[in-house]
Coordinates of C-alpha atoms and ligand atoms in Angstrom, one line a residue:
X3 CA 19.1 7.2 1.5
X4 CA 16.0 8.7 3.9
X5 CA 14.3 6.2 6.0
X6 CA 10.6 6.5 6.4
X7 CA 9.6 7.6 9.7
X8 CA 7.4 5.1 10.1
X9 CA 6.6 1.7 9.9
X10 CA 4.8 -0.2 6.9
X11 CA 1.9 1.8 5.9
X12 CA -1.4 -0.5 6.5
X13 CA -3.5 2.6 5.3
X14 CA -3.4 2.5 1.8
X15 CA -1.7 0.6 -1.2
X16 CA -1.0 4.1 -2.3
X17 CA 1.6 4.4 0.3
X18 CA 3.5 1.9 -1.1
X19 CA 6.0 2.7 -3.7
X20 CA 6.8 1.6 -7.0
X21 CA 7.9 -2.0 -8.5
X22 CA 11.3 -2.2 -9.3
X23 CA 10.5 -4.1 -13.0
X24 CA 7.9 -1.0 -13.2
X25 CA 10.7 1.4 -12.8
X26 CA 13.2 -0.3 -15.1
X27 CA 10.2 -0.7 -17.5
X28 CA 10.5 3.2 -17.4
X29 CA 14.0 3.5 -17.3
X30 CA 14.3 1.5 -20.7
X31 CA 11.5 3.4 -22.2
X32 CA 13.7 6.8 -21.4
X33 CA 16.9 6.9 -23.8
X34 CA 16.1 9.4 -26.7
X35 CA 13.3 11.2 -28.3
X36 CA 9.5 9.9 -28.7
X37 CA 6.3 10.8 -30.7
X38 CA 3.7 12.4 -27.5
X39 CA 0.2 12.1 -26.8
X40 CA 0.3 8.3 -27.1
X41 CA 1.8 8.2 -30.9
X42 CA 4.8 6.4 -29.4
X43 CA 5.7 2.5 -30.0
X44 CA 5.1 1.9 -26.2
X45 CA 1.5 2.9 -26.5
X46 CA 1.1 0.7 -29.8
X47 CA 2.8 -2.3 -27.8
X48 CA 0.6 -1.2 -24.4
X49 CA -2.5 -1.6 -27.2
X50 CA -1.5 -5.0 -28.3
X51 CA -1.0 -6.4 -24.5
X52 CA -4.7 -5.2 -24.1
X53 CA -5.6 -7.3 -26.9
X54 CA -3.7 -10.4 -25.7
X55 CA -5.2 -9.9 -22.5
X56 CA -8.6 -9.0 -22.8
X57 CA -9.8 -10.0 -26.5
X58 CA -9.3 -9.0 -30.0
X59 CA -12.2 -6.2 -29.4
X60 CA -10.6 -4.4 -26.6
X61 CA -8.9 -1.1 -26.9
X62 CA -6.6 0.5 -24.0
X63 CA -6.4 4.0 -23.6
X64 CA -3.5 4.9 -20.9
X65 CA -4.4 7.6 -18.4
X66 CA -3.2 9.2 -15.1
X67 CA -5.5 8.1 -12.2
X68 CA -8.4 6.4 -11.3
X69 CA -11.0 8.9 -10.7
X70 CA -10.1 10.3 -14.3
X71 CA -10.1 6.8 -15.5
X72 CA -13.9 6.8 -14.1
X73 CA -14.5 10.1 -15.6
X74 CA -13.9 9.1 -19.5
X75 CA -15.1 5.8 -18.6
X76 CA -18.5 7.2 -17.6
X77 CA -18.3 9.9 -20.3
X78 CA -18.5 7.7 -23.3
X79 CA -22.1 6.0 -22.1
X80 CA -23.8 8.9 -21.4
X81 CA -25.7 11.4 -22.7
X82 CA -27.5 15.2 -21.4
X83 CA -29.7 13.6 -19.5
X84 CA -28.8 10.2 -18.2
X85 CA -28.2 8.6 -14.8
X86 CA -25.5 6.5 -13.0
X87 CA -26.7 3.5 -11.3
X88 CA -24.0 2.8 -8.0
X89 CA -23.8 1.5 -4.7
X90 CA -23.9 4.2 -2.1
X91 CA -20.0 3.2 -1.4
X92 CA -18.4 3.6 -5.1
X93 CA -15.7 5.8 -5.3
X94 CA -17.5 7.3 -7.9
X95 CA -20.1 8.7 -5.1
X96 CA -18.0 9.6 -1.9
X97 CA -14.3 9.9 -3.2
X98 CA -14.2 11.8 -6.1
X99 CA -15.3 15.3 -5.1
X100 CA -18.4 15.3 -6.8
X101 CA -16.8 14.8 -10.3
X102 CA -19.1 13.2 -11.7
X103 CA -21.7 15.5 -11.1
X104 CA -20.0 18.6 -11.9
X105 CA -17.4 17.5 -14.7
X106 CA -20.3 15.1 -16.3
X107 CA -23.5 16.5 -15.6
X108 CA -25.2 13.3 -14.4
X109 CA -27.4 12.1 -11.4
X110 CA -25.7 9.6 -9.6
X111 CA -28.3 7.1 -8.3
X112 CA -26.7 5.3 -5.3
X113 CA -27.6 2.1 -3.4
X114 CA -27.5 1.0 -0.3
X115 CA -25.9 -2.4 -0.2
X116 CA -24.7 -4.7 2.8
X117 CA -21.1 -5.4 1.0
X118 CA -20.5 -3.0 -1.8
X119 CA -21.4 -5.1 -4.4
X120 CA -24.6 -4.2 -6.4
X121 CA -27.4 -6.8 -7.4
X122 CA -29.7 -7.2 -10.6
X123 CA -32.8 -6.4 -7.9
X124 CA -31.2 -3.2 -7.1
X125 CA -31.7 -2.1 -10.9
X126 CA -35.5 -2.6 -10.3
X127 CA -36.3 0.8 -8.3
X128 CA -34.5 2.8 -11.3
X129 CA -35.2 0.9 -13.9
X130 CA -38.9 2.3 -12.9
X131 CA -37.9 5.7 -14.1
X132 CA -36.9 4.8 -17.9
X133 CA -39.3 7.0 -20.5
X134 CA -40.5 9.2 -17.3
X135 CA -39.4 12.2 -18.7
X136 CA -39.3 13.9 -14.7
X137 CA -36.8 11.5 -14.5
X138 CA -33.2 11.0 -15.1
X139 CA -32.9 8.4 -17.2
X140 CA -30.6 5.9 -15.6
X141 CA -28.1 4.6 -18.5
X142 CA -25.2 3.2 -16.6
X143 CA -24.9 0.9 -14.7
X144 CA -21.0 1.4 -12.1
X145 CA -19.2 -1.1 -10.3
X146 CA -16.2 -1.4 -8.5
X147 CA -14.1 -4.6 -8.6
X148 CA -12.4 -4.9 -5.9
X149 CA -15.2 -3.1 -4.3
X150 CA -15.0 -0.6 -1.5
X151 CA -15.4 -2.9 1.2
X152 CA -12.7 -5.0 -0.1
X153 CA -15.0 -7.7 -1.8
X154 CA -15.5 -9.0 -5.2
X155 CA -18.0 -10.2 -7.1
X156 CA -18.1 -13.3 -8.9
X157 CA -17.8 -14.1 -12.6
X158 CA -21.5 -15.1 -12.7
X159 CA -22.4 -12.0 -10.4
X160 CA -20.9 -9.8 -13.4
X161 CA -22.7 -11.4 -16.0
X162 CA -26.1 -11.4 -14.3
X163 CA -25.8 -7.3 -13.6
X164 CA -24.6 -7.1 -17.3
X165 CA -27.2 -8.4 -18.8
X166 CA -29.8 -7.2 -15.9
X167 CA -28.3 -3.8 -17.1
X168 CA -28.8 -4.8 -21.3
X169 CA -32.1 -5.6 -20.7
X170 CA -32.7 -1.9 -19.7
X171 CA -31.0 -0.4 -22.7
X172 CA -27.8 0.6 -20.1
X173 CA -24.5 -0.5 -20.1
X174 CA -22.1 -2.0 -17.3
X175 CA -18.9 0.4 -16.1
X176 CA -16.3 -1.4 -14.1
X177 CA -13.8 1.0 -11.5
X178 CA -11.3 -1.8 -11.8
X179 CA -8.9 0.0 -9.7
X180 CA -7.9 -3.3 -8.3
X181 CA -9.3 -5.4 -10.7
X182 CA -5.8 -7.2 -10.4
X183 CA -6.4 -8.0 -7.0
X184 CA -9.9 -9.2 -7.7
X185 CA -8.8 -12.1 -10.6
X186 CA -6.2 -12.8 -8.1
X187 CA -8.4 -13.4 -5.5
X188 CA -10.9 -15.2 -7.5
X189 CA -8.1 -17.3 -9.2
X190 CA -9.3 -16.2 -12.4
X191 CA -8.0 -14.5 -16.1
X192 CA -9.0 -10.5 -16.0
X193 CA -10.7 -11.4 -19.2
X194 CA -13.0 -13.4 -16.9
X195 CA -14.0 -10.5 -14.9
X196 CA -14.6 -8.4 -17.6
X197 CA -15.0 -9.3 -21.4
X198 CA -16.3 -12.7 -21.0
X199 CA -18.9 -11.1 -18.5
X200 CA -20.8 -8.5 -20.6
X201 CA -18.8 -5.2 -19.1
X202 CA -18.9 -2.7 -21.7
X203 CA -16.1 -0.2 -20.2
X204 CA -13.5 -0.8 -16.9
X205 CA -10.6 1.2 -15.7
X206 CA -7.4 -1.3 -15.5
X207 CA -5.5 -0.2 -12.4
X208 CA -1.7 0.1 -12.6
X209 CA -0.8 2.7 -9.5
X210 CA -2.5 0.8 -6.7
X211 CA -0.5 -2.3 -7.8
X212 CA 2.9 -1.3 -7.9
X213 CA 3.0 1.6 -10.8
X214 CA 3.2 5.5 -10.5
X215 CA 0.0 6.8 -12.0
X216 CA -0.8 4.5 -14.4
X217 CA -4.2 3.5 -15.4
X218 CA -6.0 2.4 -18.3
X219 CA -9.4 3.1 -19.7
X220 CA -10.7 -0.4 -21.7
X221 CA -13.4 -0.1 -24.0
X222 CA -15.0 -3.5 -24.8
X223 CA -17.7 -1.8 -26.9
X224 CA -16.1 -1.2 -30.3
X225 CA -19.2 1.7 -31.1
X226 CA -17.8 3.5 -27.7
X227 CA -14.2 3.5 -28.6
X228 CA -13.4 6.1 -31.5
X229 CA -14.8 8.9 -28.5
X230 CA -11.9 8.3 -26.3
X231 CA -9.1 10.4 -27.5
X232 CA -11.2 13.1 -27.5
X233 CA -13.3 12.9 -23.5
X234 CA -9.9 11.7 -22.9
X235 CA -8.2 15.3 -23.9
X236 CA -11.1 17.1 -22.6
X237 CA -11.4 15.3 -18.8
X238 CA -7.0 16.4 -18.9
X239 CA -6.6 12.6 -18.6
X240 CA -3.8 13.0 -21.9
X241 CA -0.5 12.7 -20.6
X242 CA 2.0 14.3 -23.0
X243 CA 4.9 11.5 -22.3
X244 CA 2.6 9.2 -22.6
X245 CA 5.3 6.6 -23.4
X246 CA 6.1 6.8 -19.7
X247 CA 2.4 5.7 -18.5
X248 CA 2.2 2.8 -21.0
X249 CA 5.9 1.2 -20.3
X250 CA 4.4 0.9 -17.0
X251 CA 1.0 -0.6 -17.9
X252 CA 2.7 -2.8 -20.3
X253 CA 5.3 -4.3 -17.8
X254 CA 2.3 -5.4 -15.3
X255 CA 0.8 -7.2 -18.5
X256 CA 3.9 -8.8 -19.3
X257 CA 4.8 -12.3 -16.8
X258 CA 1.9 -11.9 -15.2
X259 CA 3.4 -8.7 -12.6
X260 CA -0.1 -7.7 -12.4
X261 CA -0.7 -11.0 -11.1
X262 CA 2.1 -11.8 -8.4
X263 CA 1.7 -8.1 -7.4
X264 CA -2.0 -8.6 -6.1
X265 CA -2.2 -12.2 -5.6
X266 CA 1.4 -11.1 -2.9
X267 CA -0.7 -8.1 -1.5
X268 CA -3.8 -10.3 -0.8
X269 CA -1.8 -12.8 0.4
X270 CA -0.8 -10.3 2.7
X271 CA -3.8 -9.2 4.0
X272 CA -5.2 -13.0 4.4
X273 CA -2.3 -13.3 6.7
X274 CA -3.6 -11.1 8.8
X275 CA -7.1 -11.6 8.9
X276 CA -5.4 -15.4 9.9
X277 CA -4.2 -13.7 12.5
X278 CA -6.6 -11.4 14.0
X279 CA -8.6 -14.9 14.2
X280 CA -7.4 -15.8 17.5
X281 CA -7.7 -11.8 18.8
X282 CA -11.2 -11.9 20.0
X283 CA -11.6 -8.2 21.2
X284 CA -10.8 -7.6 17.5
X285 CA -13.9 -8.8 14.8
X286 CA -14.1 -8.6 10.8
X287 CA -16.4 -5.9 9.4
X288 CA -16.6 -7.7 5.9
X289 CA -15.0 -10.9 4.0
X290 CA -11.8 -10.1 3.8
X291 CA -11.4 -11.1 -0.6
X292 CA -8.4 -8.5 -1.5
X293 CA -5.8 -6.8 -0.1
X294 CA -8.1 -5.3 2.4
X295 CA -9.2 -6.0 5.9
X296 CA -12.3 -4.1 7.4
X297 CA -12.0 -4.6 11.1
X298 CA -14.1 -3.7 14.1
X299 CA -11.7 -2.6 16.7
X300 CA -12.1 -1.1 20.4
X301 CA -11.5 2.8 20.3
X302 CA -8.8 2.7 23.0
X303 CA -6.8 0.0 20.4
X304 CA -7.4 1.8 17.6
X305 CA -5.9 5.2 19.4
X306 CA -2.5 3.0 20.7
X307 CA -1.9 1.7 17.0
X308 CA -2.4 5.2 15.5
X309 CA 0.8 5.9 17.7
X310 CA 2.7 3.9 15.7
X311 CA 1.2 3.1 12.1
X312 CA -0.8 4.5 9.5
X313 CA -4.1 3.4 8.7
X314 CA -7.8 5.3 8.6
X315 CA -10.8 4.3 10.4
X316 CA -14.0 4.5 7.5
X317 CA -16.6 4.3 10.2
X318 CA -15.1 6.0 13.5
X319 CA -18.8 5.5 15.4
X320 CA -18.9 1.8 14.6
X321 CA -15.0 1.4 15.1
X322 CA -14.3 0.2 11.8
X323 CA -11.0 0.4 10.3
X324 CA -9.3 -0.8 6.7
X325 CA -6.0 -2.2 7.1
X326 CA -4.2 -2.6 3.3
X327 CA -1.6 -4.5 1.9
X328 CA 0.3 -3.5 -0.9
X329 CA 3.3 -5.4 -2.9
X330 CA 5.8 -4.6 -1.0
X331 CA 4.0 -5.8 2.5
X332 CA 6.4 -8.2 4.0
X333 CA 5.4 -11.3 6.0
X334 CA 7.6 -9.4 8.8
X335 CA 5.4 -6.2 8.4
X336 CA 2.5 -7.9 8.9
X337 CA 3.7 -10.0 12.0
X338 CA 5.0 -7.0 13.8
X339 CA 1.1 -5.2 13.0
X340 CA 0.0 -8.4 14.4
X341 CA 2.4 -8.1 17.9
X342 CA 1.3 -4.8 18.3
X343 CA -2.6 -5.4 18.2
X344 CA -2.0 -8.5 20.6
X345 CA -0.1 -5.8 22.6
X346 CA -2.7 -3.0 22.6
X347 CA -5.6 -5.7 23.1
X348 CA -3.8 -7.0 26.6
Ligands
LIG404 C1 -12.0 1.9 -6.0 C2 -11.3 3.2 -6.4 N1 -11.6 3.8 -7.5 C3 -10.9 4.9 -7.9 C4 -9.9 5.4 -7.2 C5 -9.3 6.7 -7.7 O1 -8.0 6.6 -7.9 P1 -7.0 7.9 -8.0 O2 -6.9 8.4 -6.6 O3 -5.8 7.4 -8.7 O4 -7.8 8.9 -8.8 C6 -9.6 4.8 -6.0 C7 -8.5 5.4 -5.1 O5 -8.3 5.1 -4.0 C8 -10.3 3.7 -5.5 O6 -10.0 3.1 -4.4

C-alpha cells in the first residue's frame, strides 16, 4: 500500500478519497454487460431515488463534474441573448475558465456580496435592463449552496430570491455542489433547499462528498427537462458507463450517506473553528456553516503550516485561508491541525 506523503489534506474535500459503500456501490454495479449512455437499470433506479428525494416532478440527469453540471444546468434557461445573474464569488464566475461565457454565450452579471450569498435587492440593478434591447437580458438567476465562502442560505432566503427572480420572468439555478453539506448544516431535507423553495434547476453533488465524479443535474421544471439529454451530449457531460456514475449517486441517496457524509465533514470543520476559538492571533473570515473554515491568519503562520499540510490561501493580501473537511477528516486530523497552529502561533 503507498502512504500519502503528507498529512490530512485541509485544502479541499477533493483531496479526499472515495467512500467505501460508494466503491462497493460500484463494485456491485460491475459484473457483466449493461445498456450505455444511461439506458442501464442503475440510471432508472438513480431516477426513482431523485423522485423519493426531491418530488414526483424531479428528473436526475447523472453527469461527471460540477462545472459541467453548471454548464447544462445554465444551458436549459437560456436563450441567444440572455444574462446570468451571480455573486461576484460563484464558481460559475472565477473557477470555471470562462465556460460560461465561451461554451454558452452569455454575460455573466456578477455581485458583489459581503458572504457569497445573493439577495432579492441585488436583482434590482439588472432587473433595470429587462426590454432594453442594449442590454443583455438577465434570465437567470445562479446560486451556490454551500456558497463559496462556506455559508448557506436559508430555506426562506431561497424562496424569497425564487420568487424575487419569478417576478422578473427569470428562473433560479442552484450550484449544489455541496448542497449535502448545506441541508446538513441547516438540519433540513434537500427537498427543503430546493423543490419546496421555488429553484427551477440545481446540480446534486456526489464527488465532493465522498464519490468519484459523480454529479447530477435536477430539473424541477418539467417544460426544461425533455432538453437535457441533448445539452447534456453536446456540453460532453454523457458518460458512456453511465451505470458507474449513477451506482454512486444512488448509494449517497440510499440511508441517508449523503447525509452522515456532510453532516461528519461539517462536524469536522465546527471542531475546528471550536478550536481556533481560544487562538487569538488566528480570527474567522466568515460563519463557518459547512465544512469550510475561512480564517484570517498571520503570514509567517500561514508559511510554517504550508511546511507540513495542504491548504490554499483565497486572499493572500488579507491573509485569508479555507481550511476543508471532508468525510474521511478524523477528530485526530483535526487535533493534530490544531497542535500545529498553537505551535506556529507561540
Ligand atoms: C461551488 C462549486 N461549484 C462547482 C465546482 C466544480 O466542480 P468540478 O471541479 O467537479 O467541475 C466546484 C469545485 O470545486 C465548487 O466548489
Amino acid at each position: 500500500m503507498i502512504e500519502p506523503t503528507y498529512p490530512k489534506s485541509f485544502a479541499s474535500d477533493n483531496h479526499a478519497g472515495v467512500h467505501p459503500a460508494i466503491l462497493d456501490a460500484m463494485t456491485a454495479a460491475n459484473p457483466g454487460d449493461a445498456r450505455a449512455y444511461g439506458d442501464d437499470t442503475w440510471t432508472a433506479d438513480f431516477g426513482r431515488h431523485v423522485k423519493d428525494v426531491f418530488g414526483p416532478r424531479a428528473e436526475g440527469f447523472p453527469v461527471l463534474n460540477g462545472a459541467g453540471a453548471n454548464m447544462v444546468g445554465l444551458a436549459l434557461m437560456l436563450g441567444r441573448y440572455d444574462a446570468v445573474i451571480c455573486p461576484d464569488t460563484a464558481h460559475i464566475a472565477g473557477h470555471e475558465t470562462g465556460a460560461a461565457e465561451r461554451l454558452l454565450g452569455t454575460k455573466l452579471i456578477t455581485i458583489p456580496t459581503p458572504d457569497g450569498k445573493l439577495r432579492p435587492d441585488d436583482l434590482a440593478g439588472p432587473r433595470s435592463t429587462i426590454g432594453n434591447h442594449h442590454d443583455p437580458q438577465p434570465r437567470a438567476v445562479s446560486i451556490s449552496q454551500v456558497t463559496e465562502l462556506g455559508t448557506c442560505y436559508s430555506p426562506d432566503e431561497i424562496a424569497a430570491l425564487a420568487d424575487a427572480a419569478h417576478a422578473s420572468g427569470m428562473r433560479l439555478h442552484v450550484d449544489g455542489a455541496r448542497l449535502a453539506n448545506a441541508a446538513a448544516h441547516l438540519g433540513c431535507s434537500l427537498a427543503a433547499i430546493t423543490t419546496e423553495v421555488g429553484v427551477d434547476v440545481f446540480s446534486f453533488g456526489g464527488t465532493k462528498n465522498g464519490a468519484l465524479a459523480a454529479e447530477a443535474v435536477v430539473v424541477l421544471d418539467p417544460t426544461l427537462a425533455d432538453a437535457v439529454p441533448y445539452l447534456r451530449r453536446q456540453s460532453l457531460q454523457l458518460a458512456s458507463k453511465m451505470r458507474f456514475i449513477s451506482a454512486q449517486l444512488s448509494a449517497l441517496l440510499t440511508d441517508d450517506l449523503w447525509h452522515r457524509n456532510a453532516s461528519h465533514a461539517n462536524a469536522m470543520a465546527m471542531r475546528l473553528a471550536d478550536g481556533l476559538a481560544s487562538i487569538p492571533q488566528i480570527a474567522l473570515a466568515y460563519p463557518v456553516e459547512s465544512n469550510a473554515v475561512f480564517a484570517v491568519v498571520p503570514p509567517a503562520v500561514a508559511t510554517a503550516l504550508l511546511e507540513r499540510f495542504l491548504f490554499h490561501h483565497t486572499d493572500e493580501a488579507a491573509g485569508i485561508v479555507r481550511w476543508m473537511t471532508a468525510f474521511d477528516t478524523t477528530p485526530a486530523h483535526v487535533d493534530d491541525f490544531l497542535d500545529a497552529i498553537r505551535k506556529a502561533v507561540s
